[in-house]
Short mmCIF file of C-alpha atoms and ligand atoms in Angstrom, two decimals:
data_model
loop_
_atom_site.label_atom_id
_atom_site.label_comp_id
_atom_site.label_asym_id
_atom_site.label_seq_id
_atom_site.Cartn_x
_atom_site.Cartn_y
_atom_site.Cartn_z
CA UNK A 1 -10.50 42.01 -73.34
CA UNK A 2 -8.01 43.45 -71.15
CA UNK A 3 -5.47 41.09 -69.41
CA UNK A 4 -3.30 42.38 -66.47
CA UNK A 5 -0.04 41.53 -66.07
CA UNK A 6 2.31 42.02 -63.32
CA UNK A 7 5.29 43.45 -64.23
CA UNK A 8 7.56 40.11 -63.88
CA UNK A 9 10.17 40.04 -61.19
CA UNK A 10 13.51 38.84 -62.16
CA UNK A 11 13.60 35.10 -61.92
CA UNK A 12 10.28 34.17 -62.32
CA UNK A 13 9.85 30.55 -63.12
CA UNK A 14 6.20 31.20 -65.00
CA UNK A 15 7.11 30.33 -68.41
CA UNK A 16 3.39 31.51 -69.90
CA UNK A 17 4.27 35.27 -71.60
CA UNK A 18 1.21 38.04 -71.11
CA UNK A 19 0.33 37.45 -74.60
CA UNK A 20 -0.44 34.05 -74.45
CA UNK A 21 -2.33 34.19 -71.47
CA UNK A 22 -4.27 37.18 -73.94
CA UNK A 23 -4.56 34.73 -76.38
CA UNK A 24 -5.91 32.17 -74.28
CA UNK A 25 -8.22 34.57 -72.72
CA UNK A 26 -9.82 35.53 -75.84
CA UNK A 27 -9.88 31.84 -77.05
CA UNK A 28 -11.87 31.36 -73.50
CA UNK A 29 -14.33 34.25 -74.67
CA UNK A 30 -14.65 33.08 -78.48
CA UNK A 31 -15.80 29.73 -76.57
CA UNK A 32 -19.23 31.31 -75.42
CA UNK A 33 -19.81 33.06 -78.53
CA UNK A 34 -18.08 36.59 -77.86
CA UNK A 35 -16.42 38.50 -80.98
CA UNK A 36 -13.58 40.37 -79.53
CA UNK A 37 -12.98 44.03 -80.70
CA UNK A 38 -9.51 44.70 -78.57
CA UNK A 39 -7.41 42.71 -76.62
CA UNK A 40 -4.67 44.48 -75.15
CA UNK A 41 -2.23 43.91 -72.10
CA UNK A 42 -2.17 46.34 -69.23
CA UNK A 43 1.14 45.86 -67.07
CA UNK A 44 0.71 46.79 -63.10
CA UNK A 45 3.41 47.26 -61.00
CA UNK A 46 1.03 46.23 -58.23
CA UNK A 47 -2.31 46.20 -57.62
CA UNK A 48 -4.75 49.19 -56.73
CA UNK A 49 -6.87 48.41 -54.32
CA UNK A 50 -9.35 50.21 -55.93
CA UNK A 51 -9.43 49.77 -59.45
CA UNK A 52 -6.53 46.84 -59.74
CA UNK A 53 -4.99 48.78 -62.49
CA UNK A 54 -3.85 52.42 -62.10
CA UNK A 55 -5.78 55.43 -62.04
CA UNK A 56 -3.93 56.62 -65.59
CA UNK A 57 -4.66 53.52 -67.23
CA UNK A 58 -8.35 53.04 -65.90
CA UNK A 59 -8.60 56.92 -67.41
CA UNK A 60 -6.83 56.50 -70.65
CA UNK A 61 -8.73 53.38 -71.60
CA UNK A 62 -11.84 55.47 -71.01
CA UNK A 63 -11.94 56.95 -74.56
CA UNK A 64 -11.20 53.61 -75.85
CA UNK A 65 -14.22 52.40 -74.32
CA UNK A 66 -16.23 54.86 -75.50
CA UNK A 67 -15.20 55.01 -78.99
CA UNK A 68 -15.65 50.71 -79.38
CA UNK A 69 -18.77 50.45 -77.54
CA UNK A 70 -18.42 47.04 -76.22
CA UNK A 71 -21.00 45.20 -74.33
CA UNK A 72 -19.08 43.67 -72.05
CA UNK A 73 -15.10 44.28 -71.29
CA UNK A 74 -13.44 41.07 -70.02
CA UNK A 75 -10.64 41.62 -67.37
CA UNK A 76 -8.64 38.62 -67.50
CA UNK A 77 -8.05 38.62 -63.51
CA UNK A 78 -9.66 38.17 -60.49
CA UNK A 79 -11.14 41.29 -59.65
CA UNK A 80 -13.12 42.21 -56.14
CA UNK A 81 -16.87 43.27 -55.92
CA UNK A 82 -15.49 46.57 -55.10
CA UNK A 83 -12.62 46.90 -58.30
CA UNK A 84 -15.83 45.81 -60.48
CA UNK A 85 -18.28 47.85 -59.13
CA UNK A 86 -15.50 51.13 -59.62
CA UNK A 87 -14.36 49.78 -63.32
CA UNK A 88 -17.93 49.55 -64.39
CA UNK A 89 -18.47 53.21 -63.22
CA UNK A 90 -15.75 54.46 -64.47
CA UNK A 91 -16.12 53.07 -67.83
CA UNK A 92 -19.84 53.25 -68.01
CA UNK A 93 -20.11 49.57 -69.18
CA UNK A 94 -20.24 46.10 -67.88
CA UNK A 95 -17.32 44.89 -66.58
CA UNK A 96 -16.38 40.98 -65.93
CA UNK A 97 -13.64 39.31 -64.31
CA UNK A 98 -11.86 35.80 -65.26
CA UNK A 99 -13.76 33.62 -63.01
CA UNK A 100 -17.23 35.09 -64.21
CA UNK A 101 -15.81 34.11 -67.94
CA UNK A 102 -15.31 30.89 -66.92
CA UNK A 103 -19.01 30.40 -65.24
CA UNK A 104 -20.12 31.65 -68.69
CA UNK A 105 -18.54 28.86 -69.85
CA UNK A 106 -19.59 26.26 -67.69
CA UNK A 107 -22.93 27.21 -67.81
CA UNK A 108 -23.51 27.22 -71.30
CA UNK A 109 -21.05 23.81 -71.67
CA UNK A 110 -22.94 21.60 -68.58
CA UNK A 111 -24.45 19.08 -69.78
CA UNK A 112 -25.75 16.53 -66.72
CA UNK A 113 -27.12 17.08 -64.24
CA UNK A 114 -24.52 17.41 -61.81
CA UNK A 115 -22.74 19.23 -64.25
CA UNK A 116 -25.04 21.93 -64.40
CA UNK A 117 -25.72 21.90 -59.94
CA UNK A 118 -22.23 22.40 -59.66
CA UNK A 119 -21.88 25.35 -61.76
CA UNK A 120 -25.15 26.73 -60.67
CA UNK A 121 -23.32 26.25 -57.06
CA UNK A 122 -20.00 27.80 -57.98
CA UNK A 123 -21.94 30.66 -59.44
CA UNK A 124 -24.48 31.27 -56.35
CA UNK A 125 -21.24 31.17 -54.28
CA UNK A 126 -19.27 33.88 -56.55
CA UNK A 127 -22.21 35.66 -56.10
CA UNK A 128 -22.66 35.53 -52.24
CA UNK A 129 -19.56 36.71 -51.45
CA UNK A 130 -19.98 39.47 -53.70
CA UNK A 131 -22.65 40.25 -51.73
CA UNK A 132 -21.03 40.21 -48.51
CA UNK A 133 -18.48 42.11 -49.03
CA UNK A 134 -20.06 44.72 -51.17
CA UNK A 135 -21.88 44.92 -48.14
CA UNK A 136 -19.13 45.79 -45.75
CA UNK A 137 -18.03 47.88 -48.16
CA UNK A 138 -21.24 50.17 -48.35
CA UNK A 139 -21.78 49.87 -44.52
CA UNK A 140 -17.93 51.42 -44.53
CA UNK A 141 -18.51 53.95 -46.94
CA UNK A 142 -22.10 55.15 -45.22
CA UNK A 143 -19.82 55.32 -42.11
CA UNK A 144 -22.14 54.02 -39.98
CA UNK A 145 -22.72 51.46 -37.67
CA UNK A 146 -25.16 48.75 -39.29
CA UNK A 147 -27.57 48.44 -37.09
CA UNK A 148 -29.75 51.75 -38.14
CA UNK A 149 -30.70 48.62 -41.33
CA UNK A 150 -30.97 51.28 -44.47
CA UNK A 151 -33.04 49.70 -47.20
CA UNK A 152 -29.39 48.40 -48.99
CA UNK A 153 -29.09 46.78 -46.01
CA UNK A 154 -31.97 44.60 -46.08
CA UNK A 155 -32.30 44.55 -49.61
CA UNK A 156 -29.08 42.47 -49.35
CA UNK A 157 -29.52 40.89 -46.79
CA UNK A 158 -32.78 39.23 -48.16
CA UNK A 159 -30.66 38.13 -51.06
CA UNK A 160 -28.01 37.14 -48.73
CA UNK A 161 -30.41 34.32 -47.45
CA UNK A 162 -32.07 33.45 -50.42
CA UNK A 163 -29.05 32.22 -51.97
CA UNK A 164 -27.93 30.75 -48.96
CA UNK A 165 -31.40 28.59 -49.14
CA UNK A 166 -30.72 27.72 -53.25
CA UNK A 167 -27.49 26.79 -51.99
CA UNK A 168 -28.77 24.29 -49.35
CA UNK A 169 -31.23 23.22 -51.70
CA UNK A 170 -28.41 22.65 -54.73
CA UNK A 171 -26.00 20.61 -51.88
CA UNK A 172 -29.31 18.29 -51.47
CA UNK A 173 -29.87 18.17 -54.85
CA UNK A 174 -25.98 17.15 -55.93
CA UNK A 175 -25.93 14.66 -53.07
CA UNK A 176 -28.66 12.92 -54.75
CA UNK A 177 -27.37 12.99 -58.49
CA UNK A 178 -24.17 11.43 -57.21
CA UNK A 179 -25.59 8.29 -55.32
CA UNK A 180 -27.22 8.04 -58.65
CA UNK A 181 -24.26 8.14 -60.80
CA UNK A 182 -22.51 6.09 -58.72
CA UNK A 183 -25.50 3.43 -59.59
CA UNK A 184 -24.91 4.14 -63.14
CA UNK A 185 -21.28 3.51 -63.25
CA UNK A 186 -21.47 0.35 -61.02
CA UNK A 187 -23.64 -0.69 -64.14
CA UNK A 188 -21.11 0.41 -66.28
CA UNK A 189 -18.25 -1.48 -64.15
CA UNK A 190 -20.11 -4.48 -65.24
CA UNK A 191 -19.57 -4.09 -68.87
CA UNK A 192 -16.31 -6.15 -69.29
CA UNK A 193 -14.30 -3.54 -71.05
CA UNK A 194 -11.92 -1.33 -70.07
CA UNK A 195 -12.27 2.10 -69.83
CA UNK A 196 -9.64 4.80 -71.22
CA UNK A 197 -10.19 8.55 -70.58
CA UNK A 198 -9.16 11.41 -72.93
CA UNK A 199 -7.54 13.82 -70.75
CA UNK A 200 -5.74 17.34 -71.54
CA UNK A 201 -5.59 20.91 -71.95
CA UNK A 202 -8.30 22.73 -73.54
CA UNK A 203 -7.74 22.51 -77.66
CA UNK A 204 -5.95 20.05 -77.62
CA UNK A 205 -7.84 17.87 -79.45
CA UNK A 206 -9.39 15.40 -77.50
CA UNK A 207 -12.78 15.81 -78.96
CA UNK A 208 -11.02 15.43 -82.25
CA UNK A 209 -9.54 12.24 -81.27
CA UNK A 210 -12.46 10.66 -79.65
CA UNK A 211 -14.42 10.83 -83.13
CA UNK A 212 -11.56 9.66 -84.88
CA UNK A 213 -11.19 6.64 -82.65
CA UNK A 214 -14.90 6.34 -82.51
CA UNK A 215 -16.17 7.91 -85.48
CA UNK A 216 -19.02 9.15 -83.66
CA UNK A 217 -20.26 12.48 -84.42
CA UNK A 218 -20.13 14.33 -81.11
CA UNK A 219 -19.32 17.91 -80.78
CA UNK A 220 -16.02 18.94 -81.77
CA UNK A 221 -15.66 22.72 -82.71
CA UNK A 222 -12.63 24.89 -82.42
CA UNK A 223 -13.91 26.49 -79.17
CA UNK A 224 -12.46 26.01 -75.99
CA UNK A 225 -14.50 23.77 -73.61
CA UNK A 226 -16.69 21.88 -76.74
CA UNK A 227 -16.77 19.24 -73.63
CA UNK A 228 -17.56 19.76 -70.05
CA UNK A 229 -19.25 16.37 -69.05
CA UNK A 230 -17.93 13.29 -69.94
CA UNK A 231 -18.82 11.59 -73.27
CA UNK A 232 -18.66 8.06 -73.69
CA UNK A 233 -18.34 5.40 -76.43
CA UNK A 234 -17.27 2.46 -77.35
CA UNK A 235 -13.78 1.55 -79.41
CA UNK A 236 -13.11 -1.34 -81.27
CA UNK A 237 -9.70 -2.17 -80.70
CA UNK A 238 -7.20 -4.16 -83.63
CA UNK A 239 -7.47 -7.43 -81.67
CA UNK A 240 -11.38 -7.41 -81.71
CA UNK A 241 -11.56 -6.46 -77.80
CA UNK A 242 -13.48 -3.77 -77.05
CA UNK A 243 -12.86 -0.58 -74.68
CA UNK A 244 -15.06 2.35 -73.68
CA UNK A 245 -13.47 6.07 -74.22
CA UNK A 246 -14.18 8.82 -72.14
CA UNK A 247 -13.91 12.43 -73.70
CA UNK A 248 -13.71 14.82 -71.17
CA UNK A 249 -13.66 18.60 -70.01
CA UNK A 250 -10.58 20.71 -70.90
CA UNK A 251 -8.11 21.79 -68.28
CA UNK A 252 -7.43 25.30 -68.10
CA UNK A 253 -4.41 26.99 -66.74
CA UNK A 254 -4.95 29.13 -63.07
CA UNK A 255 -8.03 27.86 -62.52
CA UNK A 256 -9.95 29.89 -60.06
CA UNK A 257 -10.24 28.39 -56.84
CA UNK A 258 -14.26 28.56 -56.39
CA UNK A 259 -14.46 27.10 -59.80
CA UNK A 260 -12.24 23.39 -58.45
CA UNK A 261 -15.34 21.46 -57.38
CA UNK A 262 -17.48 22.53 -60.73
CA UNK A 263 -14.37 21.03 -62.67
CA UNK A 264 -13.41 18.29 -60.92
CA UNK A 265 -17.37 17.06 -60.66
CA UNK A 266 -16.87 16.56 -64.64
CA UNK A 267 -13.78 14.49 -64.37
CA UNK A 268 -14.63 12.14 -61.49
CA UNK A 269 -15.38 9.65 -64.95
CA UNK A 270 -11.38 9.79 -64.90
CA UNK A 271 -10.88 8.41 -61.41
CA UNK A 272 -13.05 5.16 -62.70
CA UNK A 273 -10.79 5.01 -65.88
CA UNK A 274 -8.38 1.97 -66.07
CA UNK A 275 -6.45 3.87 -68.97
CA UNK A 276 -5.23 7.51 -68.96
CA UNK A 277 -4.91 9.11 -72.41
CA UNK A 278 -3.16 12.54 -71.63
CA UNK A 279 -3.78 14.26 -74.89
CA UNK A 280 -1.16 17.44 -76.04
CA UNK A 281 -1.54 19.80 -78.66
CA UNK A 282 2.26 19.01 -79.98
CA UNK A 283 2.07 22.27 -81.83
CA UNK A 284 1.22 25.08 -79.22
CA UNK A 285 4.30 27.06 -77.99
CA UNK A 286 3.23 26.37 -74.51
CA UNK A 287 3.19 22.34 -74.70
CA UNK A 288 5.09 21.90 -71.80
CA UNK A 289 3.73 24.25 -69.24
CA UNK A 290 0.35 23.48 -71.12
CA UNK A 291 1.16 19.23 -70.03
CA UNK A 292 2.27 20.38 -66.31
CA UNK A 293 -0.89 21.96 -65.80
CA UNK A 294 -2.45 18.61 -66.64
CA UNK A 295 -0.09 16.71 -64.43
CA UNK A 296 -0.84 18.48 -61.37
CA UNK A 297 -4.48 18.50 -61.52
CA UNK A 298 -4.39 15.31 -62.67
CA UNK A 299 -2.01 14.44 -59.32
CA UNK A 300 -4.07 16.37 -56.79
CA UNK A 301 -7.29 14.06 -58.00
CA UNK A 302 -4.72 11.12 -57.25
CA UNK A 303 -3.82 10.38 -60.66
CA UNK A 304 -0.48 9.85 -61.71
CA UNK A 305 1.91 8.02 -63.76
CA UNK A 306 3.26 5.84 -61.29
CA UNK A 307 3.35 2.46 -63.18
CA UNK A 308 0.00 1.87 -60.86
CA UNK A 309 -2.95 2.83 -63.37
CA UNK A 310 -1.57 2.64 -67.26
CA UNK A 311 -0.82 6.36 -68.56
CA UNK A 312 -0.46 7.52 -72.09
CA UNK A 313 1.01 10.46 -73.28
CA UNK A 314 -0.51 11.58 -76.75
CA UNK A 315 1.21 14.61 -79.23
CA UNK A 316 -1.44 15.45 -81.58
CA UNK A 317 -1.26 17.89 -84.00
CA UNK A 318 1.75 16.68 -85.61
CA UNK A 319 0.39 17.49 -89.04
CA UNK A 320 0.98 21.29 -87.89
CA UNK A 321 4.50 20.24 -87.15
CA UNK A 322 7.73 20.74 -89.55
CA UNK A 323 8.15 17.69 -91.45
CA UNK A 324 11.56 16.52 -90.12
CA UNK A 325 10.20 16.68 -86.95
CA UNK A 326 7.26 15.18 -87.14
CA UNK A 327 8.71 12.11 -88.94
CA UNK A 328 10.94 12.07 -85.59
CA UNK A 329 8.26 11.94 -83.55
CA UNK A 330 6.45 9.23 -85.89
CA UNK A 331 9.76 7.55 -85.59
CA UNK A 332 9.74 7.15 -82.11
CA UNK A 333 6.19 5.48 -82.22
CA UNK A 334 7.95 2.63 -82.38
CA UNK A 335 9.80 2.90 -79.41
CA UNK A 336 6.03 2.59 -77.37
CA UNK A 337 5.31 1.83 -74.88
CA UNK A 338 7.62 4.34 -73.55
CA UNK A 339 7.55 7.33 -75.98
CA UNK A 340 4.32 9.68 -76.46
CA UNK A 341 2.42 8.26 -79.02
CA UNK A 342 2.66 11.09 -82.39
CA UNK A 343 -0.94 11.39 -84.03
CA UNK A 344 -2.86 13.72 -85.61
CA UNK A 345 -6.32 13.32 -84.81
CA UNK A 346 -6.97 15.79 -87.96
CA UNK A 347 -5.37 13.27 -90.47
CA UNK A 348 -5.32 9.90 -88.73
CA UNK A 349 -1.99 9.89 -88.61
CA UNK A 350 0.12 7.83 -85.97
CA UNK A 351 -3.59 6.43 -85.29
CA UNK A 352 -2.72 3.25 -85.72
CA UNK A 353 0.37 3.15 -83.46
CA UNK A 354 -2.18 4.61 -80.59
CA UNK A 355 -4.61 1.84 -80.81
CA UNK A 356 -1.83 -0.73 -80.79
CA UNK A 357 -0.41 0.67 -77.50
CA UNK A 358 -4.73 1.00 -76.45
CA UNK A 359 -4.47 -2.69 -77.04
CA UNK A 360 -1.86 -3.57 -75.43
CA UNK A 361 -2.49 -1.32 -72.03
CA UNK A 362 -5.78 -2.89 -71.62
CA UNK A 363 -4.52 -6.43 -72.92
CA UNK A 364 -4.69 -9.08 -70.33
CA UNK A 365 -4.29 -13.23 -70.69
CA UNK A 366 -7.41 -14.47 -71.81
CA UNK A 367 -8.70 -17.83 -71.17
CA UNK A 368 -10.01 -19.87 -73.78
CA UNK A 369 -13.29 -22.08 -73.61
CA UNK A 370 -15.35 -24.36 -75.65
CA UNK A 371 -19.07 -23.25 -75.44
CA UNK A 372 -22.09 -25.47 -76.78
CA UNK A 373 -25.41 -24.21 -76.61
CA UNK A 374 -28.49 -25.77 -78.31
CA UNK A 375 -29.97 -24.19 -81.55
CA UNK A 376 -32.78 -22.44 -79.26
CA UNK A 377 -30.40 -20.27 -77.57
CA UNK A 378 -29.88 -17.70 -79.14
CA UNK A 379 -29.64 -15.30 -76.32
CA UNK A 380 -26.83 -17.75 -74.93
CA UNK A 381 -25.23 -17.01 -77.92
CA UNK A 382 -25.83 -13.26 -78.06
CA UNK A 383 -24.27 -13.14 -74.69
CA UNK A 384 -21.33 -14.93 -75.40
CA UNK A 385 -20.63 -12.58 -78.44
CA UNK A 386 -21.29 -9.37 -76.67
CA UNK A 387 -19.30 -10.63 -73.69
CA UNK A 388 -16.42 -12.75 -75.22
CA UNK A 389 -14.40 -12.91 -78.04
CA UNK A 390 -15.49 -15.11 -80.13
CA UNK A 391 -12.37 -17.05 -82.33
CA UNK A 392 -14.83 -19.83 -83.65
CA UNK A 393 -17.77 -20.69 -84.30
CA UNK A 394 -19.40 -23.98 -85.78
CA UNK A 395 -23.27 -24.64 -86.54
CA UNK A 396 -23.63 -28.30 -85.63
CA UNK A 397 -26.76 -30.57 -85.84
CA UNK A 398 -26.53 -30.99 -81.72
CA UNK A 399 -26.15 -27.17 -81.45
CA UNK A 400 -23.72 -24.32 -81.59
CA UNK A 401 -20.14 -24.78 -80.95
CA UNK A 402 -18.47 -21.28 -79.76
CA UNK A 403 -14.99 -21.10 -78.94
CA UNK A 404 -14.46 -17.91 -76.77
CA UNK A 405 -11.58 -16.16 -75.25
CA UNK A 406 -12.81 -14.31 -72.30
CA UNK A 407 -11.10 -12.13 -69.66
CA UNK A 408 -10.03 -13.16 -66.59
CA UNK A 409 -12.29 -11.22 -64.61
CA UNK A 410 -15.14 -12.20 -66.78
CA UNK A 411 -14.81 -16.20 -66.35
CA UNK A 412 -16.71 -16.43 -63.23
CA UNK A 413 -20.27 -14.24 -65.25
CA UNK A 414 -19.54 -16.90 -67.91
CA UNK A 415 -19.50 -19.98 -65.63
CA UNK A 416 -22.58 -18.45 -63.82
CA UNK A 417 -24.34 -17.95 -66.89
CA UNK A 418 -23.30 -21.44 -68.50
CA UNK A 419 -22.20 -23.66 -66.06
CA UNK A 420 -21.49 -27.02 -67.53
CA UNK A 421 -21.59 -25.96 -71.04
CA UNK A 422 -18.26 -24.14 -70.72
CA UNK A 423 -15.66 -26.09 -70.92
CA UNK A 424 -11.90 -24.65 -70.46
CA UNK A 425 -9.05 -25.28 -73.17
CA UNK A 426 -5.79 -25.73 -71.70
CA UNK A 427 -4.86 -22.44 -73.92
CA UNK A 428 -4.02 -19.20 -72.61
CA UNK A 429 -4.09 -16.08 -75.26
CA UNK A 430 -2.71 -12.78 -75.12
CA UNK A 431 -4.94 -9.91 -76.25
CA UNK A 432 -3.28 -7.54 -79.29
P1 GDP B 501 -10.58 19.65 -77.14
O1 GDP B 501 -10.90 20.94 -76.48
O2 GDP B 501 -9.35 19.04 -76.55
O3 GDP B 501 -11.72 18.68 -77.18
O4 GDP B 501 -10.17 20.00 -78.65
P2 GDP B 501 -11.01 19.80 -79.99
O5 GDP B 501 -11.05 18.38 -80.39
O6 GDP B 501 -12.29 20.51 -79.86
O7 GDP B 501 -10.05 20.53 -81.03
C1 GDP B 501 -9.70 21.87 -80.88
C2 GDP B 501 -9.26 22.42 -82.22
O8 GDP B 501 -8.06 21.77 -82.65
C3 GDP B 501 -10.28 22.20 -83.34
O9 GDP B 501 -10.25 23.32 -84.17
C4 GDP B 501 -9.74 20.98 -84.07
O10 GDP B 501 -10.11 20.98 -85.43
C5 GDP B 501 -8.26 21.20 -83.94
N1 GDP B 501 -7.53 19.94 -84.02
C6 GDP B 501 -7.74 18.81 -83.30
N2 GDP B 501 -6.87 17.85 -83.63
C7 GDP B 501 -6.07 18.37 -84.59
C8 GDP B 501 -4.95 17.86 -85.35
O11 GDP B 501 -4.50 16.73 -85.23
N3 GDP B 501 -4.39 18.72 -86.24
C9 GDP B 501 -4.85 19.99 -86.41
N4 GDP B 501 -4.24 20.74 -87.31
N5 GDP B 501 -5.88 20.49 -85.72
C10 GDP B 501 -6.50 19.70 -84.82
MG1 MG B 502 -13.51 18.70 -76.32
#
């Protein structure tokens, strides 16, 4: 793993030191299974066209090449078809840049459908304009004109177009899966409960969090990226009202460009979300540029806390914290709705104070109203649980006697479904 840094200029506002983004970097690669045997920094003044780092440096890493043998050395930059193609020869191994880590990633984390077309469609594209230019680059170094067609030539070109054609085909293909997820989350939009999406930086937790709130056993491991498509389930909240969380993808700091649309097709489940949970590791040394990241992504997608779509700002990881300042920060639970919410997702702490604000966020005025239904209902019934809240219920001789508090935006499914047997109470309730 070899990250390149340039040599900061004075003033630079980037407050991310080389050796985090190292550390990150080989977090990235631990994520697709990848033990790594070096990491080191290589400062550059500026780049070589060539080779992106210096001649000296490409040589003296040579011998450590040789003498560790790995199978694949990770440059943690964007490198051109040309730098890769020179690295690899001049290292006599198999040489990667960032954005191929990432499609590693991706690849191996997709899990729909249109998770996987995407990457497959970000990766087809890397590819293709590898091609191209590699291309130009050979017909430069050949010095001729083009036209005389060498075998390279056509060779690539042949590629050139059958990845243009998978490409067409993959467009089609994605078109398709997302009038059908747009079906699917119409259905979903039906379910009366609201919908709160774990959002963050990658590690931060959220998978953590979502099985704590959940207890569901979905994948949480400590590997970057344990989520790339949304995962949903439902929460019960302290009031009895019920919302659906969304775990999804990690962000990731300087994402590469050609990578945007395979990311942002896993967190279009966000844009649906009434709630945003904004989930921070509270213990990483990078917290704040780490939650900046977050915000503008999350603002470029048109998400942002402007009083407009409820936001909540989670520090988790507080059991890694000092313990004076993590009772501060438990503290200032309290204060809610306007200070992040403490937890840690690892103990359960400050759990409790989360679901309250959960509660509250998606809280609305319910309406009360007396339901009877006759004994042979029992569907009726069913419905009115699953759709309701039930506060009462009595098992008369004429029939069953519900008394339900129901969202507002659910009264007019109820009055469909019942019609005269739901009767209003003059009482209004407020949810949490
Ligand atoms: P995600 O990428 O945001 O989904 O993060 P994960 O939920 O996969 O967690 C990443 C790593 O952080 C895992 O090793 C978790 O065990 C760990 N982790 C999550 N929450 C906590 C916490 O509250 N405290 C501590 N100490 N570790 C946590
Ligand atoms: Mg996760």
């Amino acid at each position: 793993m070899i990250h390149v840094a340039r040599k900061e200029k004075l003033g630079e506002r980037d407050s991310r030191d080389a050796q985090s983004k190292l550390g990150e970097a080989v977090a990235l690669t631990a994520a697709i299974h990848l033990s790594v045997v070096e990491a080191l920094i290589v400062p550059i003044a500026r780049p070589t066209p060539a080779t992106l780092i210096g001649s000296g440096k490409v040589e003296e890493l040579k011998g450590l090449i040789a003498e560790r043998e790995p199978e694949v050395i990770i440059v943690n930059a964007a490198l051109s078809p040309v730098q890769q193609r020179n690295l690899e020869r001049a290292w006599k191994a198999k040489v990667l840049d960032r954005t191929a880590l990432i499609l590693e990633i991706f690849g191996e984390r997709a899990q729909t459908r249109e998770g996987r077309l995407q990457v497959e469609l970000a990766h087809l594209t890397y590819q293709r304009s590898r091609l191209v230019r590699s291309w130009t680059h050979l017909e430069r170094q050949r010095g001729g004109f083009g036209f005389l067609g060498g075998p390279g030539e056509t060779q690539i070109e042949t590629d050139r177009r059958l990845i243009g054609e998978r490409i067409a085909k993959i467009k089609g293909e994605l078109e398709t899966v997302k009038r059908t997820r747009g079906l699917h989350r119409e259905a979903r939009k039906r379910v009366p409960y609201a919908v709160a999406a774990l959002v963050g930086y990658t590690n931060a937790g959220k998978s953590t969090l979502f099985n704590r709130l959940t207890s569901a056993d979905v994948l949480a491991k400590d590997v970057l990226f344990a989520t790339l498509d949304p995962t949903m389930r439902v929460v019960k909240l302290p009031s009895g009202r019920k919302i659906i969380l969304s775990d999804t993808v990690g962000f990731i700091a300087d994402l590469p460009t050609q990578l945007v649309a395979a990311f942002r097709a896993t967190l279009e489940e966000v844009l649906a979300a009434d709630v945003i949970v904004h989930v921070r590791d509270a213990a990483h040394d990078e917290t704040e540029a780490q939650k900046a990241d977050v915000v503008k992504v999350l603002k470029e997608l048109g998400i942002e806390d402007d009083g407009e779509r409820p936001f909540v700002e989670v520090m988790n990881k507080i059991d890694l914290l000092e313990a004076d300042v993590k009772k501060a920060m438990l503290t200032r639970n309290r204060a809610r709705p306007k200070a992040p919410i403490a937890v840690s997702a690892l103990t359960g702490e400050g759990i409790g104070a989360l679901l309250d604000v959960l509660d509250r966020l998606t809280g609305q005025e319910e309406r009360v109203f007396q339901l009877r239904l006759p004994h042979a209902d029992g569907a009726g019934v069913a419905w009115a649980y699953a759709h309701g809240r039930v506060l009462e219920r009595k098992d008369r001789a004429a029939g069953v006697h519900l008394s339900v508090a129901i969202d507002p935006q659910d009264i007019d499914r109820f009055a469909q479904r019942f019609g005269a047997d739901l009767v209003a109470e003059q009482r209004v309730r407020r949810a949490s």
